[in-house]
Amino acid sequence: MTTKIFSRLLIGLSFIICHLSFSVALTSCSDNDYDPTYLAEVCVSQSYIGFAAEGSTVTIEVKAGADWTITDIPDWVTVSPVTGSAGKTEVTFTTEKATATKEATVILECGGAKQRINLIQMTKKAEAQLATCAQVAAGNEGATYRVRGVCASNPDNQYGNWNIQDETGQIYVYGTFDKKGGKGTYPISGANGWGFGVGDIITVEGPMKNYNGTIELVDVTVISIEKSLIKVESLSVADALPAEGGEVTAFVSCKGNGIGVVIPEDAKSWLSISGLTPGSITFKVQPNEGDFRKSTVTFTTTDGSGEYTAQATISQQAKPNAAGSEANPFTVAEAIAKCQEVGATATDQLFYAKGRISSIKEVSTSYGNATFNISDDGQDEQFVTCFRAYSLGGEKFTAEDEIGVGDEVLICGKLVNYTDKNGVTTPQFAQGCYIVSIKKGNAAGSLNKPFTPAEANAFCQTLGEGNTTSDDYYVKGKIIAIEDKNQFGTQYGNCTFYLSTDGTDSGEKFYVFRTLYLGNVKYSDDSWLKPKAGDEVIICGKLTLYKDKEGNLVPETSANNSYIYSLNGKTK
């Protein structure tokens, strides 16, 4: 929707005074916790308490200079405690569901002074005035808002989840009541559905919630619908285009006078119009040599008195092997840095990260998801939280033992630096992430049970000529003497040597070829500790069965795809 459409909107903001709980401080105390007081003997954090129509509990703080008592309590309110002594005390007021508005005043007596506390429970709902998306985002969680804007994404028909947008921003709508007030009953196109879609102008009303940094209007009621004169029916490529580029066609229906196309300035270097027909616009997408990218193209039309818009988002995958891709997943440290970079709004791009499960908060077979932490070293110090993650391939969890502490997992999902209500930030994979691969913590070749050199050789023989594992494996042994030319150096940053169980050349040995340094980085500082003959190491990386020039099949680590996980017990 353009500015012309929104210039007709009434912009305002109000809080609902009924059908939800509210608290307004009219008198309070005079220390650092409260505003100036009215009574010296006793003061309260709130002297006006509002209850929800369906019943609620409100807690206030009483600060008294002597013993105190609360009297004149009506039968529709439960107060606990009703007496107390000098100092600070928390007092709760609880009501049940009400069918009519109720009001009362209780008296708090202390040292001859009386403090009135006004109570009200209202059942008549007041109409909210219009608020912009920006005002909702800056508002109070739990307050109810009415917003008029464009439907900016295809609604999920089962629950009615979609995005509403105006000229100040965009808000996620999580749940829409159908025409009969039903929830989760196909509210868009079902028998009682509203029938709106992308580009339509919708007015909705509902409470605001901050969910993992995403501002939402939850379980909204549709107030009005103004059908758009232009609509994007579909895109010829529904998912992100490949990094190699290509074309995507937007199929557009229009009842207005002509179609305008607006490509954002920052996308014109890689996105352009390559074809036009009365019902479609084709865009050419250039090859991508960088990170994942997307742009929202706007289509406009007019009926002579106003302008109408529709939008389509065109996205493109990152270049192959980009950091955070499946072929080159983030370490947990890199994922943490990415979360801090993107901030409180979850990424549109899906990222991959590999780590070990360091702790598990919950595995819910009822909801089919799990919340757990992953870290690089398996310790719960520097971690990323996988919030309500799904199991392998995005399937639901069916058993609690599908994952365990110590398991090595590859995770795919959107990243966010989540901030809770106390202001504490946590890097996390947002809800909906899933496990791509898992290696049990006690499986052969895992960190908890690394291969011996002999076991690593035998395992590589099962791979077949020239094949390399997609997963990382761990091999433990002692270093046999390293030649000078194979030592770590700053030119190539890697090292080559053999491992045996006891560090001698008499038993079976495993070839570690061009392995990286501790922390999976190239060796770049000659002051760093270098491994030597007899040192015990654990190698982590991809294994292969290499065919050399003489035709011999050599079990070894894949070049530059392994690193020293620990050196004599030290990981860094």
Coordinates of C-alpha atoms in Angstrom, one line a residue:
M1 CA 0.0 0.0 0.0
T2 CA 1.3 3.4 -0.9
T3 CA 1.4 6.6 1.2
K4 CA -1.8 7.8 -0.5
I5 CA -3.7 4.8 0.9
F6 CA -2.3 5.3 4.4
S7 CA -2.9 9.0 4.4
R8 CA -6.5 8.2 4.8
L9 CA -5.9 6.1 7.9
L10 CA -6.7 7.5 11.4
I11 CA -3.6 7.0 13.4
G12 CA -4.1 6.7 17.1
L13 CA -3.3 4.5 20.1
S14 CA -5.3 3.4 23.1
F15 CA -5.2 0.6 25.5
I16 CA -8.2 -1.6 26.2
I17 CA -9.6 -0.9 29.7
C18 CA -11.8 -3.9 29.8
H19 CA -11.7 -7.6 29.0
L20 CA -8.1 -7.7 30.0
S21 CA -6.3 -6.9 33.3
F22 CA -4.8 -3.5 33.8
S23 CA -3.1 -1.7 36.7
V24 CA -2.7 2.1 37.1
A25 CA -0.6 3.6 39.9
L26 CA -2.5 6.5 41.5
T27 CA -0.6 6.6 44.8
S28 CA 2.7 5.1 45.7
C29 CA 5.7 5.3 47.9
S30 CA 8.7 7.6 48.2
D31 CA 11.8 5.4 48.0
N32 CA 13.7 4.3 44.9
D33 CA 11.0 1.8 44.0
Y34 CA 8.1 4.2 43.7
D35 CA 6.9 7.7 42.9
P36 CA 6.2 10.4 45.6
T37 CA 3.9 9.2 48.4
Y38 CA 0.7 10.6 49.9
L39 CA 0.9 8.9 53.3
A40 CA 4.0 8.7 55.5
E41 CA 2.8 5.7 57.6
V42 CA 2.0 3.3 54.7
C43 CA 2.2 3.3 50.9
V44 CA 1.3 0.8 48.1
S45 CA 2.8 0.2 44.7
Q46 CA -0.8 0.5 43.2
S47 CA -3.9 2.0 44.6
Y48 CA -6.1 1.2 41.6
I49 CA -6.4 -2.4 40.5
G50 CA -8.2 -3.7 37.4
F51 CA -9.1 -7.4 36.9
A52 CA -9.8 -9.2 33.7
A53 CA -13.5 -10.2 33.0
E54 CA -12.5 -13.9 33.0
G55 CA -10.8 -13.5 36.4
S56 CA -7.2 -12.7 37.2
T57 CA -4.6 -12.2 40.0
V58 CA -2.8 -8.9 40.7
T59 CA 0.0 -8.5 43.1
I60 CA 1.0 -5.2 44.8
E61 CA 3.6 -4.3 47.3
V62 CA 2.8 -2.7 50.7
K63 CA 5.4 -0.7 52.5
A64 CA 4.4 -0.1 56.1
G65 CA 5.9 1.5 59.2
A66 CA 3.9 -0.6 61.6
D67 CA 1.4 -3.5 61.7
W68 CA -1.4 -3.2 59.1
T69 CA -4.7 -4.7 58.2
I70 CA -6.9 -4.7 55.1
T71 CA -10.7 -4.4 55.7
D72 CA -13.9 -3.9 53.7
I73 CA -13.0 -6.8 51.4
P74 CA -16.0 -7.7 49.0
D75 CA -17.0 -11.3 48.6
W76 CA -15.9 -11.3 44.9
V77 CA -12.3 -10.7 45.8
T78 CA -9.8 -12.9 47.7
V79 CA -6.9 -11.1 49.4
S80 CA -3.8 -12.7 50.8
P81 CA -2.4 -11.8 53.3
V82 CA -4.9 -9.5 55.0
T83 CA -2.6 -8.5 57.8
G84 CA 1.1 -7.8 58.1
S85 CA 3.9 -6.1 60.0
A86 CA 6.4 -3.3 59.4
G87 CA 8.4 -3.5 56.2
K88 CA 7.7 -4.6 52.6
T89 CA 5.0 -7.3 51.9
E90 CA 3.5 -8.6 48.7
V91 CA -0.3 -8.8 48.7
T92 CA -2.3 -10.7 46.0
F93 CA -5.8 -9.8 44.9
T94 CA -7.7 -12.6 43.0
T95 CA -11.1 -12.7 41.3
E96 CA -13.1 -15.3 39.4
K97 CA -14.9 -14.8 36.1
A98 CA -17.5 -12.0 36.2
T99 CA -20.7 -11.6 34.2
A100 CA -21.2 -7.9 35.3
T101 CA -18.9 -5.0 36.0
K102 CA -18.0 -4.8 39.7
E103 CA -16.3 -2.1 41.8
A104 CA -15.2 -1.8 45.4
T105 CA -12.8 0.0 47.7
V106 CA -10.8 -1.8 50.4
I107 CA -9.1 0.0 53.3
L108 CA -5.5 -0.5 54.3
E109 CA -5.1 0.7 58.0
C110 CA -1.7 1.2 59.5
G111 CA -0.7 3.3 62.6
G112 CA -3.9 5.3 62.4
A113 CA -3.6 6.1 58.7
K114 CA -5.9 4.7 56.0
Q115 CA -5.0 4.0 52.5
R116 CA -7.8 3.3 50.0
I117 CA -7.3 0.7 47.3
N118 CA -9.8 0.9 44.4
L119 CA -10.9 -2.4 42.7
I120 CA -12.7 -2.8 39.4
Q121 CA -13.6 -5.8 37.2
M122 CA -15.2 -4.7 33.9
T123 CA -17.0 -7.0 31.4
K124 CA -18.0 -4.5 28.7
K125 CA -15.4 -4.2 26.0
A126 CA -14.2 -0.8 24.8
E127 CA -13.3 -0.4 21.1
A128 CA -9.7 0.1 20.3
Q129 CA -8.6 3.1 18.2
L130 CA -6.4 2.5 15.1
A131 CA -2.6 2.1 15.8
T132 CA 0.2 1.8 13.3
C133 CA 2.5 -1.2 13.1
A134 CA 5.3 1.0 14.5
Q135 CA 3.0 1.9 17.5
V136 CA 2.2 -1.7 18.1
A137 CA 5.9 -2.6 18.1
A138 CA 6.7 0.1 20.6
G139 CA 3.6 -0.7 22.7
N140 CA 2.9 -2.9 25.7
E141 CA 2.8 -6.6 25.6
G142 CA -0.7 -7.9 26.4
A143 CA -2.4 -4.6 25.3
T144 CA -5.0 -4.9 22.5
Y145 CA -4.5 -2.9 19.3
R146 CA -6.5 -2.3 16.2
V147 CA -4.4 -2.1 13.0
R148 CA -5.3 -1.3 9.4
G149 CA -2.9 -2.4 6.7
V150 CA -2.1 -4.6 3.7
C151 CA -2.1 -8.4 3.9
A152 CA 1.6 -8.8 3.1
S153 CA 2.0 -12.6 3.0
N154 CA -0.2 -15.6 2.0
P155 CA -2.2 -16.6 5.1
D156 CA -1.8 -20.0 6.5
N157 CA -5.4 -21.3 6.1
Q158 CA -5.3 -23.8 9.0
Y159 CA -4.5 -21.2 11.7
G160 CA -4.7 -17.8 10.0
N161 CA -1.0 -16.8 10.4
W162 CA 0.1 -13.9 8.1
N163 CA 1.8 -10.5 8.0
I164 CA 0.0 -7.1 8.1
Q165 CA 1.9 -4.1 6.8
D166 CA 1.5 -0.3 6.7
E167 CA 3.9 2.5 5.8
T168 CA 5.5 2.3 9.3
G169 CA 6.4 -1.4 9.3
Q170 CA 5.1 -5.0 9.4
I171 CA 3.6 -7.1 12.2
Y172 CA 3.2 -10.9 12.3
V173 CA -0.4 -12.1 12.9
Y174 CA -0.4 -15.3 14.8
G175 CA -3.9 -16.8 14.6
T176 CA -7.1 -15.4 13.1
F177 CA -10.6 -16.1 14.3
D178 CA -13.0 -17.1 11.6
K179 CA -16.4 -15.3 10.9
K180 CA -18.1 -17.2 13.8
G181 CA -15.3 -16.6 16.2
G182 CA -13.8 -20.0 15.7
K183 CA -10.0 -20.7 16.2
G184 CA -8.0 -23.1 14.1
T185 CA -10.9 -23.9 11.8
Y186 CA -9.7 -22.8 8.3
P187 CA -10.4 -19.1 8.9
I188 CA -9.3 -17.9 5.4
S189 CA -11.1 -20.1 2.8
G190 CA -13.2 -22.5 4.8
A191 CA -17.0 -22.3 5.1
N192 CA -16.6 -19.5 7.7
G193 CA -13.4 -18.1 6.2
W194 CA -12.8 -14.5 5.4
G195 CA -11.4 -15.0 1.9
F196 CA -8.7 -12.3 2.0
G197 CA -5.2 -12.6 0.5
V198 CA -2.0 -10.7 -0.3
G199 CA -2.7 -7.1 -1.2
D200 CA -6.1 -6.8 0.4
I201 CA -6.5 -4.0 3.0
I202 CA -7.5 -5.6 6.4
T203 CA -8.4 -4.1 9.7
V204 CA -7.8 -6.4 12.6
E205 CA -7.8 -6.3 16.4
G206 CA -6.0 -8.4 18.9
P207 CA -3.4 -8.4 21.8
M208 CA 0.3 -7.8 21.2
K209 CA 2.9 -10.4 22.1
N210 CA 6.7 -10.3 21.9
Y211 CA 7.6 -13.9 21.0
N212 CA 11.4 -14.5 20.8
G213 CA 11.9 -11.0 19.5
T214 CA 9.1 -11.2 17.0
I215 CA 6.3 -8.7 17.6
E216 CA 2.9 -10.4 17.0
L217 CA -0.8 -9.7 17.2
V218 CA -2.3 -13.0 18.5
D219 CA -5.7 -14.5 17.7
V220 CA -7.0 -11.4 16.0
T221 CA -10.6 -10.6 15.1
V222 CA -11.1 -9.3 11.5
I223 CA -13.0 -5.9 11.6
S224 CA -13.1 -5.1 7.9
I225 CA -11.7 -6.2 4.5
E226 CA -11.2 -4.0 1.4
K227 CA -10.3 -6.1 -1.6
S228 CA -7.3 -5.0 -3.6
L229 CA -7.5 -4.3 -7.3
I230 CA -4.2 -6.0 -7.9
K231 CA -3.0 -9.4 -6.8
V232 CA 0.1 -11.6 -7.3
E233 CA -1.5 -15.0 -8.0
S234 CA 1.8 -17.0 -7.9
L235 CA 5.5 -17.1 -8.8
S236 CA 6.9 -19.5 -11.3
V237 CA 9.7 -20.3 -8.8
A238 CA 8.3 -20.6 -5.3
D239 CA 11.6 -21.2 -3.5
A240 CA 14.9 -19.3 -3.6
L241 CA 16.5 -19.3 -7.0
P242 CA 19.8 -21.1 -7.3
A243 CA 23.1 -19.2 -7.0
E244 CA 23.6 -19.6 -10.7
G245 CA 20.7 -17.2 -11.4
G246 CA 17.8 -17.6 -13.8
E247 CA 14.3 -16.2 -14.4
V248 CA 11.2 -16.0 -12.3
T249 CA 7.7 -14.9 -13.5
A250 CA 5.1 -13.2 -11.4
F251 CA 1.6 -13.9 -12.5
V252 CA -0.5 -10.8 -11.7
S253 CA -4.3 -10.2 -11.9
C254 CA -5.4 -6.5 -12.0
K255 CA -8.8 -4.8 -12.1
G256 CA -7.2 -1.3 -12.0
N257 CA -5.9 1.0 -14.7
G258 CA -2.5 -0.4 -15.7
I259 CA 0.4 -2.0 -13.7
G260 CA 3.5 -0.3 -12.3
V261 CA 6.5 -2.3 -11.2
V262 CA 8.9 -1.0 -8.5
I263 CA 12.3 -2.8 -8.0
P264 CA 14.1 -1.5 -4.8
E265 CA 17.3 0.4 -5.6
D266 CA 19.5 -2.0 -3.7
A267 CA 18.3 -4.9 -5.9
K268 CA 18.7 -3.4 -9.3
S269 CA 22.3 -4.6 -9.7
W270 CA 21.0 -8.3 -9.7
L271 CA 17.3 -8.1 -10.5
S272 CA 15.7 -6.7 -13.7
I273 CA 12.6 -7.0 -15.8
S274 CA 13.1 -9.3 -18.8
G275 CA 9.6 -9.8 -20.2
L276 CA 6.0 -8.4 -19.9
T277 CA 2.6 -9.7 -20.9
P278 CA -0.9 -8.5 -19.8
G279 CA -0.9 -11.1 -17.0
S280 CA 2.7 -11.6 -16.1
I281 CA 6.0 -9.9 -15.5
T282 CA 9.3 -11.9 -15.9
F283 CA 12.4 -11.0 -13.9
K284 CA 16.0 -11.9 -14.7
V285 CA 18.2 -12.8 -11.7
Q286 CA 22.0 -12.5 -12.0
P287 CA 24.4 -15.1 -10.7
N288 CA 25.1 -14.7 -7.0
E289 CA 28.7 -14.5 -5.8
G290 CA 27.8 -13.6 -2.3
D291 CA 25.5 -14.4 0.6
F292 CA 21.8 -15.2 0.4
R293 CA 19.8 -12.3 -0.9
K294 CA 16.2 -11.3 -1.4
S295 CA 14.1 -8.3 -2.6
T296 CA 10.5 -7.4 -2.4
V297 CA 9.1 -6.1 -5.7
T298 CA 6.0 -3.9 -5.6
F299 CA 3.2 -3.9 -8.2
T300 CA 0.9 -0.9 -8.3
T301 CA -2.4 0.1 -9.9
T302 CA -5.0 2.8 -9.5
D303 CA -8.8 3.3 -9.9
G304 CA -8.4 7.0 -10.4
S305 CA -9.0 7.9 -6.7
G306 CA -6.5 5.7 -4.9
E307 CA -3.6 3.4 -5.4
Y308 CA -3.4 -0.3 -4.7
T309 CA -0.4 -2.5 -4.3
A310 CA 0.7 -6.1 -4.3
Q311 CA 4.1 -7.5 -3.5
A312 CA 6.2 -10.5 -4.3
T313 CA 9.5 -11.5 -2.7
I314 CA 12.2 -12.9 -4.9
S315 CA 15.2 -14.6 -3.2
Q316 CA 18.3 -16.3 -4.2
Q317 CA 20.6 -18.9 -2.6
A318 CA 24.1 -18.0 -1.5
K319 CA 27.1 -19.0 -3.6
P320 CA 28.1 -22.7 -3.2
N321 CA 30.1 -23.5 0.0
A322 CA 29.3 -20.1 1.5
A323 CA 29.8 -19.9 5.3
G324 CA 26.8 -21.3 7.0
S325 CA 25.7 -23.5 4.1
E326 CA 25.1 -27.2 4.4
A327 CA 28.4 -27.8 2.6
N328 CA 30.3 -25.4 4.9
P329 CA 28.3 -25.2 8.1
F330 CA 29.1 -22.7 10.9
T331 CA 30.9 -23.7 14.0
V332 CA 28.9 -22.9 17.1
A333 CA 31.3 -19.9 17.6
E334 CA 30.5 -18.7 14.1
A335 CA 26.8 -19.2 14.6
I336 CA 27.0 -17.1 17.8
A337 CA 28.7 -14.3 16.0
K338 CA 26.1 -14.4 13.2
C339 CA 23.3 -14.2 15.8
Q340 CA 24.9 -11.1 17.4
E341 CA 25.2 -9.6 13.9
V342 CA 21.5 -10.2 12.9
G343 CA 20.1 -9.0 16.3
A344 CA 16.6 -9.5 17.6
T345 CA 14.8 -10.2 14.2
A346 CA 15.2 -13.7 12.9
T347 CA 16.9 -14.2 9.6
D348 CA 15.0 -15.1 6.5
Q349 CA 17.9 -17.2 5.3
L350 CA 18.3 -20.8 6.6
F351 CA 21.7 -21.4 8.1
Y352 CA 23.5 -24.6 9.1
A353 CA 25.7 -25.2 12.1
K354 CA 27.5 -28.2 13.5
G355 CA 28.0 -28.8 17.2
R356 CA 27.7 -31.2 20.1
I357 CA 24.6 -31.3 22.4
S358 CA 25.8 -29.8 25.7
S359 CA 22.5 -29.9 27.6
I360 CA 18.8 -30.7 26.9
K361 CA 16.0 -28.6 28.4
E362 CA 13.1 -30.7 27.0
V363 CA 12.1 -33.3 24.5
S364 CA 8.3 -33.1 24.0
T365 CA 6.7 -36.1 22.3
S366 CA 3.3 -34.3 22.7
Y367 CA 4.4 -31.4 20.4
G368 CA 7.1 -33.3 18.6
N369 CA 9.9 -30.8 19.3
A370 CA 12.9 -30.3 21.6
T371 CA 14.9 -27.5 23.1
F372 CA 18.6 -28.0 23.7
N373 CA 22.0 -26.3 23.5
I374 CA 24.9 -27.1 21.2
S375 CA 28.5 -26.0 21.6
D376 CA 31.8 -26.7 19.9
D377 CA 33.4 -28.5 22.8
G378 CA 30.4 -30.1 24.3
Q379 CA 30.4 -27.9 27.4
D380 CA 27.5 -25.6 28.3
E381 CA 29.5 -22.3 28.4
Q382 CA 29.5 -20.9 24.9
F383 CA 26.4 -22.3 23.2
V384 CA 23.5 -21.7 20.8
T385 CA 20.1 -22.8 21.9
C386 CA 18.0 -24.8 19.4
F387 CA 14.5 -23.7 20.3
R388 CA 11.7 -26.1 19.7
A389 CA 13.7 -28.0 17.1
Y390 CA 12.3 -30.9 15.1
S391 CA 14.1 -34.2 14.7
L392 CA 15.9 -35.6 11.6
G393 CA 14.6 -34.1 8.3
G394 CA 12.1 -31.9 10.1
E395 CA 10.1 -34.8 11.4
K396 CA 8.5 -34.7 14.9
F397 CA 10.2 -36.3 17.9
T398 CA 8.5 -39.5 18.9
A399 CA 10.9 -40.6 21.7
E400 CA 12.9 -38.7 24.3
D401 CA 16.0 -40.8 23.6
E402 CA 16.3 -39.7 20.0
I403 CA 19.0 -37.2 21.2
G404 CA 21.4 -37.2 24.1
V405 CA 24.1 -35.0 25.6
G406 CA 27.3 -35.6 23.6
D407 CA 25.6 -36.2 20.3
E408 CA 27.0 -34.4 17.3
V409 CA 24.3 -32.7 15.2
L410 CA 24.0 -30.6 12.1
I411 CA 21.2 -28.1 12.6
C412 CA 19.4 -26.1 9.9
G413 CA 17.2 -23.1 10.7
K414 CA 16.8 -19.3 11.1
L415 CA 19.2 -17.5 13.5
V416 CA 18.2 -14.8 16.0
N417 CA 19.8 -13.1 19.0
Y418 CA 16.8 -13.7 21.3
T419 CA 16.2 -11.2 24.2
D420 CA 13.9 -12.3 27.0
K421 CA 11.8 -10.0 29.2
N422 CA 14.7 -9.5 31.6
G423 CA 16.9 -8.2 28.8
V424 CA 19.1 -11.3 28.7
T425 CA 20.1 -12.2 25.1
T426 CA 20.7 -15.8 23.9
P427 CA 21.9 -16.8 20.4
Q428 CA 19.5 -19.4 19.1
F429 CA 18.1 -21.3 16.2
A430 CA 14.5 -20.1 16.1
Q431 CA 11.5 -22.3 16.5
G432 CA 11.1 -24.5 13.4
C433 CA 14.8 -25.5 13.1
Y434 CA 15.5 -29.1 12.6
I435 CA 18.3 -31.7 12.8
V436 CA 19.9 -32.6 9.4
S437 CA 22.2 -35.3 10.7
I438 CA 23.1 -36.8 14.0
K439 CA 26.0 -38.9 15.3
K440 CA 25.3 -40.5 18.7
G441 CA 27.7 -39.5 21.4
N442 CA 28.6 -43.1 22.2
A443 CA 28.8 -44.4 18.5
A444 CA 32.1 -45.6 17.1
G445 CA 34.0 -42.7 15.8
S446 CA 32.3 -40.2 18.0
L447 CA 34.1 -37.9 20.5
N448 CA 33.0 -40.1 23.4
K449 CA 34.3 -43.2 21.5
P450 CA 36.9 -42.2 19.0
F451 CA 38.4 -44.6 16.5
T452 CA 41.7 -46.2 17.2
P453 CA 44.2 -46.0 14.3
A454 CA 43.3 -49.6 13.4
E455 CA 39.6 -48.9 13.6
A456 CA 39.9 -45.8 11.4
N457 CA 41.8 -47.8 8.8
A458 CA 39.1 -50.5 8.8
F459 CA 36.3 -47.9 8.6
C460 CA 37.9 -46.1 5.6
Q461 CA 38.2 -49.4 3.8
T462 CA 34.3 -49.7 3.9
L463 CA 34.0 -46.3 2.1
G464 CA 35.2 -47.6 -1.3
E465 CA 37.8 -46.1 -3.6
G466 CA 37.9 -42.3 -3.7
N467 CA 34.9 -41.8 -1.4
T468 CA 34.9 -39.3 1.5
T469 CA 32.6 -39.2 4.5
S470 CA 30.1 -36.3 4.7
D471 CA 30.2 -36.4 8.5
D472 CA 33.1 -35.8 10.8
Y473 CA 34.7 -38.6 12.8
Y474 CA 37.1 -38.7 15.7
V475 CA 40.4 -40.7 15.7
K476 CA 42.6 -40.9 18.8
G477 CA 46.3 -41.9 19.0
K478 CA 49.8 -40.8 19.6
I479 CA 51.9 -39.0 16.9
I480 CA 54.8 -40.9 15.2
A481 CA 57.8 -38.6 14.5
I482 CA 56.9 -35.7 12.2
E483 CA 59.3 -34.7 9.4
D484 CA 60.2 -31.0 9.2
K485 CA 58.5 -30.6 5.8
N486 CA 55.3 -31.9 7.3
Q487 CA 55.3 -29.7 10.4
F488 CA 52.9 -26.9 11.0
G489 CA 54.0 -23.7 9.2
T490 CA 52.5 -20.4 8.4
Q491 CA 52.7 -20.9 4.6
Y492 CA 50.0 -23.7 4.4
G493 CA 48.8 -23.8 8.0
N494 CA 48.5 -27.6 8.2
C495 CA 50.4 -30.6 9.3
T496 CA 50.8 -34.2 8.1
F497 CA 51.8 -37.2 10.3
Y498 CA 51.0 -40.8 11.2
L499 CA 49.1 -41.9 14.4
S500 CA 49.6 -45.2 16.2
T501 CA 48.2 -46.4 19.5
D502 CA 51.5 -46.1 21.4
G503 CA 53.4 -43.6 19.2
T504 CA 55.8 -46.1 17.7
D505 CA 56.1 -47.3 14.2
S506 CA 55.8 -51.0 15.0
G507 CA 52.0 -51.3 15.1
E508 CA 49.2 -50.3 12.7
K509 CA 49.2 -46.6 11.9
F510 CA 46.7 -44.1 10.4
Y511 CA 47.6 -41.3 8.0
V512 CA 46.6 -37.8 9.1
F513 CA 46.9 -35.7 5.9
R514 CA 47.1 -31.9 6.0
T515 CA 45.2 -31.5 9.2
L516 CA 44.4 -28.0 10.6
Y517 CA 45.3 -26.6 14.0
L518 CA 43.4 -26.6 17.3
G519 CA 40.0 -24.9 17.0
N520 CA 39.8 -25.9 13.3
V521 CA 41.9 -23.0 12.1
K522 CA 45.0 -22.7 9.9
Y523 CA 48.2 -22.5 11.8
S524 CA 49.3 -18.9 11.5
D525 CA 51.5 -18.0 14.5
D526 CA 54.9 -19.6 15.1
S527 CA 54.4 -18.9 18.8
W528 CA 51.7 -21.5 19.0
L529 CA 52.4 -24.9 20.5
K530 CA 53.4 -27.4 17.9
P531 CA 52.6 -31.1 18.2
K532 CA 55.6 -33.5 18.4
A533 CA 56.3 -37.2 18.4
G534 CA 54.6 -39.0 21.3
D535 CA 51.9 -36.3 21.8
E536 CA 48.4 -37.7 22.2
V537 CA 45.9 -36.2 19.9
I538 CA 42.3 -36.5 18.9
I539 CA 41.7 -35.7 15.3
C540 CA 38.2 -34.6 14.1
G541 CA 37.3 -34.5 10.4
K542 CA 36.2 -36.2 7.3
L543 CA 37.8 -39.6 6.4
T544 CA 38.5 -40.9 2.9
L545 CA 40.0 -43.9 1.0
Y546 CA 42.5 -42.2 -1.3
K547 CA 44.0 -43.8 -4.3
D548 CA 47.7 -42.8 -4.7
K549 CA 49.8 -42.6 -7.9
E550 CA 50.9 -46.3 -7.5
G551 CA 47.3 -47.4 -7.3
N552 CA 47.4 -48.1 -3.6
L553 CA 44.2 -47.3 -1.5
V554 CA 45.3 -45.2 1.5
P555 CA 42.9 -44.7 4.5
E556 CA 43.5 -41.1 5.6
T557 CA 41.9 -37.8 6.6
S558 CA 40.6 -35.6 3.8
A559 CA 43.1 -32.8 3.0
N560 CA 42.3 -29.6 5.0
N561 CA 39.0 -31.2 6.2
S562 CA 40.2 -32.3 9.6
Y563 CA 41.8 -30.6 12.6
I564 CA 43.4 -31.4 15.9
Y565 CA 40.5 -31.4 18.3
S566 CA 42.7 -31.9 21.4
L567 CA 46.5 -32.0 22.0
N568 CA 47.5 -33.8 25.2
G569 CA 44.0 -33.1 26.5
K570 CA 43.9 -29.4 25.6
T571 CA 41.4 -28.1 23.1
K572 CA 42.7 -24.6 22.8

